[in-house]
Coordinates of C-alpha atoms and ligand atoms in Angstrom, one line a residue:
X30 CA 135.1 105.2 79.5
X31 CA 132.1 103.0 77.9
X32 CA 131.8 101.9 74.8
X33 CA 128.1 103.5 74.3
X34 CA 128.1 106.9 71.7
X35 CA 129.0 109.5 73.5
X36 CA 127.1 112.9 72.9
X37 CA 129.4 116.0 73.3
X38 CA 126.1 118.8 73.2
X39 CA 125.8 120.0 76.6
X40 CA 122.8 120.3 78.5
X41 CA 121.3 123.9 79.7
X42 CA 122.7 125.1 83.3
X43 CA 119.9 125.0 85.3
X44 CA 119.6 127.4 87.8
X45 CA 118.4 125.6 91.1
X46 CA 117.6 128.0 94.0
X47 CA 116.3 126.7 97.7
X48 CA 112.9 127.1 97.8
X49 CA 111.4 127.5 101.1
X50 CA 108.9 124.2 100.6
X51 CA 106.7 123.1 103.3
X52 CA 105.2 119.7 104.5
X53 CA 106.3 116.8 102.0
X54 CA 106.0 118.7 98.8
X55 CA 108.5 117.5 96.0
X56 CA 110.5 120.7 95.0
X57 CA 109.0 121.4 91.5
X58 CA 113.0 121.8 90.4
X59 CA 113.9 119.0 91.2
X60 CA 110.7 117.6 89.4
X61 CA 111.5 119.7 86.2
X62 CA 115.6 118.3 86.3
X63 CA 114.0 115.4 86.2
X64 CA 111.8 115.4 82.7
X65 CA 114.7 117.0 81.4
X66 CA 116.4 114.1 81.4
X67 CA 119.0 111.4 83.3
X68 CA 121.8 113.8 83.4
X69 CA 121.6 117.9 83.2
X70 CA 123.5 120.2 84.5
X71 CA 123.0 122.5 87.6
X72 CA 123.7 125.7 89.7
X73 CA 123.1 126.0 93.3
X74 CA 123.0 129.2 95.1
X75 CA 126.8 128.9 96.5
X76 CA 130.2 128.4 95.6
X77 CA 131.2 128.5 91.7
X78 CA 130.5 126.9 88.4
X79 CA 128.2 124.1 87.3
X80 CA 127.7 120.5 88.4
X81 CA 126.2 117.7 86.8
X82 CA 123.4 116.0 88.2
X83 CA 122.2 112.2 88.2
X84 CA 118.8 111.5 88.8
X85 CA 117.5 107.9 88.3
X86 CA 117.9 105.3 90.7
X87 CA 120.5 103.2 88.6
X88 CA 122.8 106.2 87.7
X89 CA 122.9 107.3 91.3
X90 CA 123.7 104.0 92.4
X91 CA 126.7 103.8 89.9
X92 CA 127.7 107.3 90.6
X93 CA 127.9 106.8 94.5
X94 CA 129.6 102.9 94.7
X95 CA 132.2 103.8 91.5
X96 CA 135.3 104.8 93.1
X97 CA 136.3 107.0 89.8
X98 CA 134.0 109.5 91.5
X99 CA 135.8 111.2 95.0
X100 CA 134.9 113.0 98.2
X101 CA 138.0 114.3 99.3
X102 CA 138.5 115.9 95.9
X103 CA 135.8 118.1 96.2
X104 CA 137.6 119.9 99.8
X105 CA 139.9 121.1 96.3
X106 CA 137.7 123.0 94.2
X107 CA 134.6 125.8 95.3
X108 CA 132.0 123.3 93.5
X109 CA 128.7 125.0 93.1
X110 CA 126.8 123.8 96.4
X111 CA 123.5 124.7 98.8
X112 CA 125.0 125.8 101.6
X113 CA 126.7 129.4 102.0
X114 CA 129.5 127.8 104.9
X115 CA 131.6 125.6 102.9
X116 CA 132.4 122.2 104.3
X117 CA 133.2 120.7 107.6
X118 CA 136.9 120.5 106.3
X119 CA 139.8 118.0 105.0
X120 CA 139.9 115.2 107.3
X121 CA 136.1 115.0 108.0
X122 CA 134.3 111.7 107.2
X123 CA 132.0 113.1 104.8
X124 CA 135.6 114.1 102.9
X125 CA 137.3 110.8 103.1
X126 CA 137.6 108.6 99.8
X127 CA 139.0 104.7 100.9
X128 CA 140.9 103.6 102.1
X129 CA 141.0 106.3 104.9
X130 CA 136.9 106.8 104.8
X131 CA 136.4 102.9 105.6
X132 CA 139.3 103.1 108.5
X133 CA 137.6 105.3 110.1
X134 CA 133.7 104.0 109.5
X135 CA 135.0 100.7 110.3
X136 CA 136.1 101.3 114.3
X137 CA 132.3 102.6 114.4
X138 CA 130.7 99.9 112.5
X139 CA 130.0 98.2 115.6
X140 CA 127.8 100.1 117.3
X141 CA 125.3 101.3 114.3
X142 CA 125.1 97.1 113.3
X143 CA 121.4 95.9 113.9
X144 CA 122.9 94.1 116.9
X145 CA 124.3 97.2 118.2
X146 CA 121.4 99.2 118.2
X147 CA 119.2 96.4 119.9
X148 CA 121.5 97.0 122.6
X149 CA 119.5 100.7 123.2
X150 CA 116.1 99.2 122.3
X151 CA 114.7 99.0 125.5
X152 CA 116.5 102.1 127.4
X153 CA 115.4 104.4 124.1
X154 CA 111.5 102.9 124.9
X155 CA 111.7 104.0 128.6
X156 CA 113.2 107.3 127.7
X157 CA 110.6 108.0 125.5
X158 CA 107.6 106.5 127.4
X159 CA 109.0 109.2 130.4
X160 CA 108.8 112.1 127.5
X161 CA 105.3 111.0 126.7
X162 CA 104.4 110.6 130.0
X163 CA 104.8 114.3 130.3
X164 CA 103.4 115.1 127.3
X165 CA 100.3 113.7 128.7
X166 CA 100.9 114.9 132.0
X167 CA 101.2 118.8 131.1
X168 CA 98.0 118.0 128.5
X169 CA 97.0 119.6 125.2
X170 CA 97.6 121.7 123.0
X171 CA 101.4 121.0 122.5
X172 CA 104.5 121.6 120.0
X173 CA 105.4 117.9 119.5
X174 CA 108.8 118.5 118.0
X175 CA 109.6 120.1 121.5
X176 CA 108.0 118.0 123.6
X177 CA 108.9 114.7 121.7
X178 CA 110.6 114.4 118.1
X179 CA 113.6 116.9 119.2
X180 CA 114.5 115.2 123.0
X181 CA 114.1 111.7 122.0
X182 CA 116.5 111.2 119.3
X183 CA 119.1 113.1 120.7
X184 CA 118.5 111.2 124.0
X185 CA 119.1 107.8 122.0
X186 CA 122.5 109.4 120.6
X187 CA 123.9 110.2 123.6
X188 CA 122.8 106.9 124.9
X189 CA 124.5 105.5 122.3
X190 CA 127.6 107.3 122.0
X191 CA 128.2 107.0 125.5
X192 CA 127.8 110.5 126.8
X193 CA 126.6 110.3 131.0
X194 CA 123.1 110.9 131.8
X195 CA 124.6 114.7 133.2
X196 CA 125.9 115.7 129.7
X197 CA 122.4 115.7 127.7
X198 CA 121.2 118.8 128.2
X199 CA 124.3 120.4 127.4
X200 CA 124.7 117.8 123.9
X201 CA 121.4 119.0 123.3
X202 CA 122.2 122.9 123.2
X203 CA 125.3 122.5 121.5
X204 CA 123.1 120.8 118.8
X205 CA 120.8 123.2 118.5
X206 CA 123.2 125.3 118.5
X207 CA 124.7 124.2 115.3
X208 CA 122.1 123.8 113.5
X209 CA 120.0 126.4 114.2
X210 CA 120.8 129.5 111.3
X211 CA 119.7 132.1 113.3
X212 CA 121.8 132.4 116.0
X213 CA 124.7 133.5 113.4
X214 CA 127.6 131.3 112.4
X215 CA 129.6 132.1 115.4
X216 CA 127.8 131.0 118.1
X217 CA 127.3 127.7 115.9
X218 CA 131.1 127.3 115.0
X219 CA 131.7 127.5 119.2
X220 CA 129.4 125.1 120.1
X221 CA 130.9 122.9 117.0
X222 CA 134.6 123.8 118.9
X223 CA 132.7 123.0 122.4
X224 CA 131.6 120.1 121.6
X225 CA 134.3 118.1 119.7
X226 CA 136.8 119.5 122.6
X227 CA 134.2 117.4 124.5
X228 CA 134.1 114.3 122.8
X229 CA 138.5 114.6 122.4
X230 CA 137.7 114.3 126.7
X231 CA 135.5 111.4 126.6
X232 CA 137.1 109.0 123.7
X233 CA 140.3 110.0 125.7
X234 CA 139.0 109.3 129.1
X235 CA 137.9 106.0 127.1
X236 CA 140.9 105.1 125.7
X237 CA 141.7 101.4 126.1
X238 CA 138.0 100.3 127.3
X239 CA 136.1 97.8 126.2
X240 CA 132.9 99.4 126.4
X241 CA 130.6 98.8 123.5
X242 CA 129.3 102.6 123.2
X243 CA 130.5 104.7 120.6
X244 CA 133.1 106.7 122.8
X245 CA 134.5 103.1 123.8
X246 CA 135.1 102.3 120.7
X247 CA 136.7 105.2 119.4
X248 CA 138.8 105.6 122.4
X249 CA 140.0 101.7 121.5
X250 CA 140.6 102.6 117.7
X251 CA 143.0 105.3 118.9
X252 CA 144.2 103.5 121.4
X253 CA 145.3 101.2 118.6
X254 CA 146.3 103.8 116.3
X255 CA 144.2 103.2 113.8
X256 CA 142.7 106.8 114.1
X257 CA 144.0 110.0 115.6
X258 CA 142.1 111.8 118.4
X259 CA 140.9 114.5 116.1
X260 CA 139.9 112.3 114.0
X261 CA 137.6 110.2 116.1
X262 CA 136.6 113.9 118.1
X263 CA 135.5 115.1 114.5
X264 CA 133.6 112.1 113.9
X265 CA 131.8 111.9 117.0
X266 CA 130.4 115.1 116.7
X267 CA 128.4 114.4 113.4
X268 CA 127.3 111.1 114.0
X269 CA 125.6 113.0 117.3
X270 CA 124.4 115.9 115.2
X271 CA 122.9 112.8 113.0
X272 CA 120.1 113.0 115.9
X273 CA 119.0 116.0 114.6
X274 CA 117.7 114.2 111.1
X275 CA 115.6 112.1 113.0
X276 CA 113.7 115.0 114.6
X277 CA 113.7 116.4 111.2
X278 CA 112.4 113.7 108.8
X279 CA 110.2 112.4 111.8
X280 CA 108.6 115.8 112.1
X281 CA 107.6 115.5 108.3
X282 CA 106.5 112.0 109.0
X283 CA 103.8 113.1 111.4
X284 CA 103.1 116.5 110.0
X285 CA 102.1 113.6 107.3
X286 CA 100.2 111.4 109.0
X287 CA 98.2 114.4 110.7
X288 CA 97.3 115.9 107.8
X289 CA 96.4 112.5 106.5
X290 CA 94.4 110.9 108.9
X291 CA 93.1 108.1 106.9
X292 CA 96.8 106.8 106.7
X293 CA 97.2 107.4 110.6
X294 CA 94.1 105.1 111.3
X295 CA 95.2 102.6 109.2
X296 CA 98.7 102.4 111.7
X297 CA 96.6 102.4 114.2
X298 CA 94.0 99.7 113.3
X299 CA 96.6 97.1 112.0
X300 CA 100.2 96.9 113.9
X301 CA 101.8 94.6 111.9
X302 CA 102.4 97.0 109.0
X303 CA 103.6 99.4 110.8
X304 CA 107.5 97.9 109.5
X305 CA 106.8 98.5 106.1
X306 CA 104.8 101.6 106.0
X307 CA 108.1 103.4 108.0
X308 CA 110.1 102.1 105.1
X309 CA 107.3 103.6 102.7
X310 CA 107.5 106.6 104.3
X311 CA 111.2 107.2 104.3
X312 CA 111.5 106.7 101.0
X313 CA 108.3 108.9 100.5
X314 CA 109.6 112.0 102.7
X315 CA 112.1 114.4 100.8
X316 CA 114.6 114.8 103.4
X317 CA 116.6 117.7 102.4
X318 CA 116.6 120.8 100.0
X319 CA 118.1 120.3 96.3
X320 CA 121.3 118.0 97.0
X321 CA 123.8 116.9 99.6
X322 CA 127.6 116.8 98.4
X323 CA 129.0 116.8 95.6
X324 CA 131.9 114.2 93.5
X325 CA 134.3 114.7 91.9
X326 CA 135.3 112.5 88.4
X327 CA 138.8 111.4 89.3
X328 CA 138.7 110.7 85.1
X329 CA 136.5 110.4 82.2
X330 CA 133.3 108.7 82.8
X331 CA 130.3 108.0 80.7
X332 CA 126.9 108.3 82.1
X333 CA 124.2 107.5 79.8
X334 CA 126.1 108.2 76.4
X335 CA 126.9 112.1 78.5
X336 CA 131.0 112.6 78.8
X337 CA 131.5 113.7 82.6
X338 CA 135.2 114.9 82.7
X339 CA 138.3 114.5 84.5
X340 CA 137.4 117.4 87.1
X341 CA 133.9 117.9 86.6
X342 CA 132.0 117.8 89.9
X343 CA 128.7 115.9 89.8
X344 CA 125.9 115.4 92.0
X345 CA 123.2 112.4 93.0
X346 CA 119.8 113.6 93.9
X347 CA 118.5 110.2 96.3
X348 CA 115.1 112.1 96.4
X349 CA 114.7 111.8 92.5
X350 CA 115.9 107.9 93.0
X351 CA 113.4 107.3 95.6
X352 CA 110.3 108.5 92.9
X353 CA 112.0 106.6 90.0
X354 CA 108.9 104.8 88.5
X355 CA 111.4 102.1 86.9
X356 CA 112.5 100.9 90.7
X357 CA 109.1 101.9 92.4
X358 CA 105.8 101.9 90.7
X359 CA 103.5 104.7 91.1
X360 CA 106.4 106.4 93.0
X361 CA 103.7 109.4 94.0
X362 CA 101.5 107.1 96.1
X363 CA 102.0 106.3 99.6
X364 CA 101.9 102.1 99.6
X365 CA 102.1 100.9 103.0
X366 CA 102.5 97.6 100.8
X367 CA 105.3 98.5 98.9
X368 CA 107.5 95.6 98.3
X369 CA 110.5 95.2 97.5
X370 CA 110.9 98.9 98.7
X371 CA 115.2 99.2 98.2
X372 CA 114.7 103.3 98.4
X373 CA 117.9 105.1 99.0
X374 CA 116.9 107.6 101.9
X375 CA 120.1 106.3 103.7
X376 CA 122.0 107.1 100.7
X377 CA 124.1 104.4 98.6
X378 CA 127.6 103.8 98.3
X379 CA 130.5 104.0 100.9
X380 CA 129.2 107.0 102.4
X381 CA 125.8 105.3 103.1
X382 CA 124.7 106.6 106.5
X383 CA 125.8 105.1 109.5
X384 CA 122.6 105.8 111.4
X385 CA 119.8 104.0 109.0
X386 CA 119.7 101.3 111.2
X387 CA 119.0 103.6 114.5
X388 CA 117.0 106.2 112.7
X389 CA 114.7 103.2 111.8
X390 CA 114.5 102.2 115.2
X391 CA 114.2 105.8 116.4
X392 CA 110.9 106.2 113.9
X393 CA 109.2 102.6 114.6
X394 CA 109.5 103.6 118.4
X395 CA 107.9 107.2 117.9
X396 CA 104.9 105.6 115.7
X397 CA 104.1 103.2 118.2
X398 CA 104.3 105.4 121.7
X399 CA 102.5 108.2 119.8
X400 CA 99.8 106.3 117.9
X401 CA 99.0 104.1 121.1
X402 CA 99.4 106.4 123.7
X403 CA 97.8 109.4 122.3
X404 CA 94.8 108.2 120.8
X405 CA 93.4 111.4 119.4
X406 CA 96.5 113.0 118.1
X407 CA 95.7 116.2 116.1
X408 CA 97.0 119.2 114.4
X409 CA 96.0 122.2 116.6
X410 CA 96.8 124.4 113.5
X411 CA 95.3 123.7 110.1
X412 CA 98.6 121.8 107.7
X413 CA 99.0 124.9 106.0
X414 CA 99.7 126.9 108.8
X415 CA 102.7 124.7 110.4
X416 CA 105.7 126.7 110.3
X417 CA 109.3 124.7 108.4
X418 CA 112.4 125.7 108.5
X419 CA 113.6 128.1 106.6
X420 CA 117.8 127.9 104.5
X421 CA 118.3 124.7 106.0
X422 CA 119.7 121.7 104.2
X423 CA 117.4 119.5 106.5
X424 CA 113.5 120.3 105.7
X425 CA 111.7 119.7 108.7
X426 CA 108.7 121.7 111.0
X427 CA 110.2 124.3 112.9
X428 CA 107.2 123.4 115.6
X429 CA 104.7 120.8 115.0
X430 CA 101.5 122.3 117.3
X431 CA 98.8 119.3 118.3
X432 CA 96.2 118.6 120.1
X433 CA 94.4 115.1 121.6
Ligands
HEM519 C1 115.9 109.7 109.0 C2 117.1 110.1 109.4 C3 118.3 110.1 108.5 C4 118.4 110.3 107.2 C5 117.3 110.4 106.2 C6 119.8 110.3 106.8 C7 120.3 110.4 105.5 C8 121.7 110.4 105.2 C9 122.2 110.5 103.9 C10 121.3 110.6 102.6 C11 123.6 110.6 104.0 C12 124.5 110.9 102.8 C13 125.0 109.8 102.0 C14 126.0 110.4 101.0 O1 126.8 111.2 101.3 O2 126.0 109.9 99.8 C15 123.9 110.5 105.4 C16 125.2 110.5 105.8 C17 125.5 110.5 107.2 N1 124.6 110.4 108.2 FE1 122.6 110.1 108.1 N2 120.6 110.2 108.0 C18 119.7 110.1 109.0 C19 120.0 109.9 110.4 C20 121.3 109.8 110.8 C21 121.7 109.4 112.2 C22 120.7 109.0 113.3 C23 123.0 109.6 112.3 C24 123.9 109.3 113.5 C25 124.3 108.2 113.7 C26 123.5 110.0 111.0 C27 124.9 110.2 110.7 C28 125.3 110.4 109.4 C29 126.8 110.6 109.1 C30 127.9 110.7 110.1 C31 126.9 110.6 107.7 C32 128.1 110.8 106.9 C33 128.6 109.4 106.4 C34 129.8 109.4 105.5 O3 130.0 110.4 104.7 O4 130.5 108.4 105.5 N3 122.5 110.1 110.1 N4 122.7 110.4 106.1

């Protein structure tokens, strides 16, 4: 515990529903939880009890890298939580506190490292020159996250994970499967089964290579013994569901810069800033509804002169530390010259996201084929008329219609 005074007066519960929000706006919750101050205390529409929250970029940062505050803890308790299906389960790599979570990141690391990822560069720009070839080809008007946003990064994940050329459309359905609410939790939870029996084929069929895909190098960490089968079967399928929050946040990202043309033209007119103004807008975007997972304090921590208990489950909002005006300026303007830009879109902390590095890749690739290649990109619906998903923890357009 700190040395700083602690205060034992509680802050309200705040109830904190999911809104069905559309394009980028900021849930006004969220934007409430945060006047109220650095740490308050929330509800969420599942599971039980209260949670704390952390807000500002410094406090999540703390609360994400100190290892007093666990994952797999949280598999023991109904914490209070978004989503109405509990969790993935024990064993999963979203669960895993060190040193089992860095085991298993570890025999993947490869593949996700800048160098790894340039190894799919110029394969990922061919697969997607083809899908705006035909985009082109079938002319306009068109629903751009089916055409484009949804098939590309799914194609770069099975590209990357190793799955044959023959196997995409079937990845591809399973995903959609999963992800989709409305087909019931059934058919999702068979596809889930279908596709991790998949991937327990292929990381077998791989065990002992030398490959450098994903697959490979699962197949050699078991091989090795370092992780079980189920283990690396498990992983495999969320790191290829992670396609999906590139179509996602992407689909915001243009629903953006079509509703914002001035900022379109200005990626158009001048290349070279088209590195920084992704960065800009990833940390802009908010990516998901209310929060992600919770923590769990393995002992008595103190947070800002608050006393978070032994037990108590707390949360890290990385939408609130991307709009902290302490870290970034006039966090409500877009600033394609932001700089330094450390935003925490990726998350912080062991359980960082493996895929930043190929979801930025993913996103510069999409800005420049569909900026240069379809000159007069357009909505073919006024902004307010794009349909987003509804109950998902992922905002995105459910269909982004254009025109050129
Ligand atoms: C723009 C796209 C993406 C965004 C904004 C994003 C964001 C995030 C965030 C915020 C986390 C959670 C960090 C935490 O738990 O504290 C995460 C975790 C994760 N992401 Fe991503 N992600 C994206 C794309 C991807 C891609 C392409 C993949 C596939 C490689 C991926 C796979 C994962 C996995 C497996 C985890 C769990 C990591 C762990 O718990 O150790 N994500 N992501």
């Amino acid at each position: 515990m700190s040395e700083e005074t602690i205060t034992e007066i509680l802050p309200p519960i705040r109830h904190w529903p999911a809104l069905d929000l559309k394009g980028v706006d900021f849930d006004p919750v969220l934007t409430e939880l945060m006047r109220e101050g650095p740490v308050t205390r929330i509800r969420l529409p599942h599971g039980e009890g209260w949670a704390w929250l952390v807000t500002r970029y410094d406090d999540v940062r703390t609360v994400t890298e100190d290892p007093r505050f666990s994952r797999q803890a949280v598999t023991d308790q109904p914490v209070t939580r978004l989503d109405r299906h509990g969790t993935p389960g024990r064993g999963a790599v979203t669960f895993l506190d060190p040193p089992h979570h860095t085991r298993l990141r570890r025999s993947v690391a490869a593949a996700f490292s800048a160098e790894g990822v340039e190894r799919v560069r110029d394969t990922s720009r061919r697969m997607l020159d083809e899908l705006v070839d035909e985009l082109l080809q079938d002319g306009p008007p068109a629903d751009l996250t089916a055409a484009v946003l949804s098939p590309f990064p799914a194609a770069v994940l099975c590209e990357l994970m190793g799955v044959p050329a023959a196997d995409r459309h079937r990845m591809h359905a399973w995903t959609r499967l999963i992800l989709s609410s409305w087909h019931g939790a059934q058919a999702g939870e068979r596809a889930r089964e279908e596709m991790g029996a998949y991937f327990a084929d292929l990381i077998g069929l791989r065990e002992g290579g030398t490959g450098q895909d994903v697959a490979c190098l699962l197949g050699a960490a078991v091989g090795r013994g370092e992780v079980t089968l189920e283990e690396a079967a498990g992983f495999a399928v969320l790191l290829q569901l992670g396609g999906a929050a590139v179509t996602d946040n992407s689909g915001q990202l243009f629903h953006l810069l079509l509703a914002r043309p001035a900022l379109a033209e200005r990626l158009r007119a001048e290349p070279e800033i088209r590195p920084r103004a992704v960065e800009e807008l990833l940390r802009y975007i908010p990516h998901r509804n209310t929060v992600g997972l919770a923590r769990i304090a393995l002992e008595d921590v103190g947070i800002r002169g608050v006393r978070i208990r032994a037990g108590d489950a707390i949360y890290v909002s990385y939408l609130s530390a991307n709009r902290d005006p302490d870290v970034f300026p006039y966090p409500e303007t877009i600033d394609f010259s932001r700089s330094p830009n450390p935003h925490m879109t990726f998350g912080s902390g062991p359980h960082r996201c493996p895929g930043g590095t190929l979801a930025r890749l993913v996103t510069g690739l999409l800005v420049e084929a569909l900026l240069d290649r379809v000159p007069g990109l357009r909505p073919a619906v006024p902004p307010e008329h794009v349909p987003f998903k509804k109950g998902t923890s992922i905002r995105g357009p459910e269909a982004l219609p254009v025109t050129w």
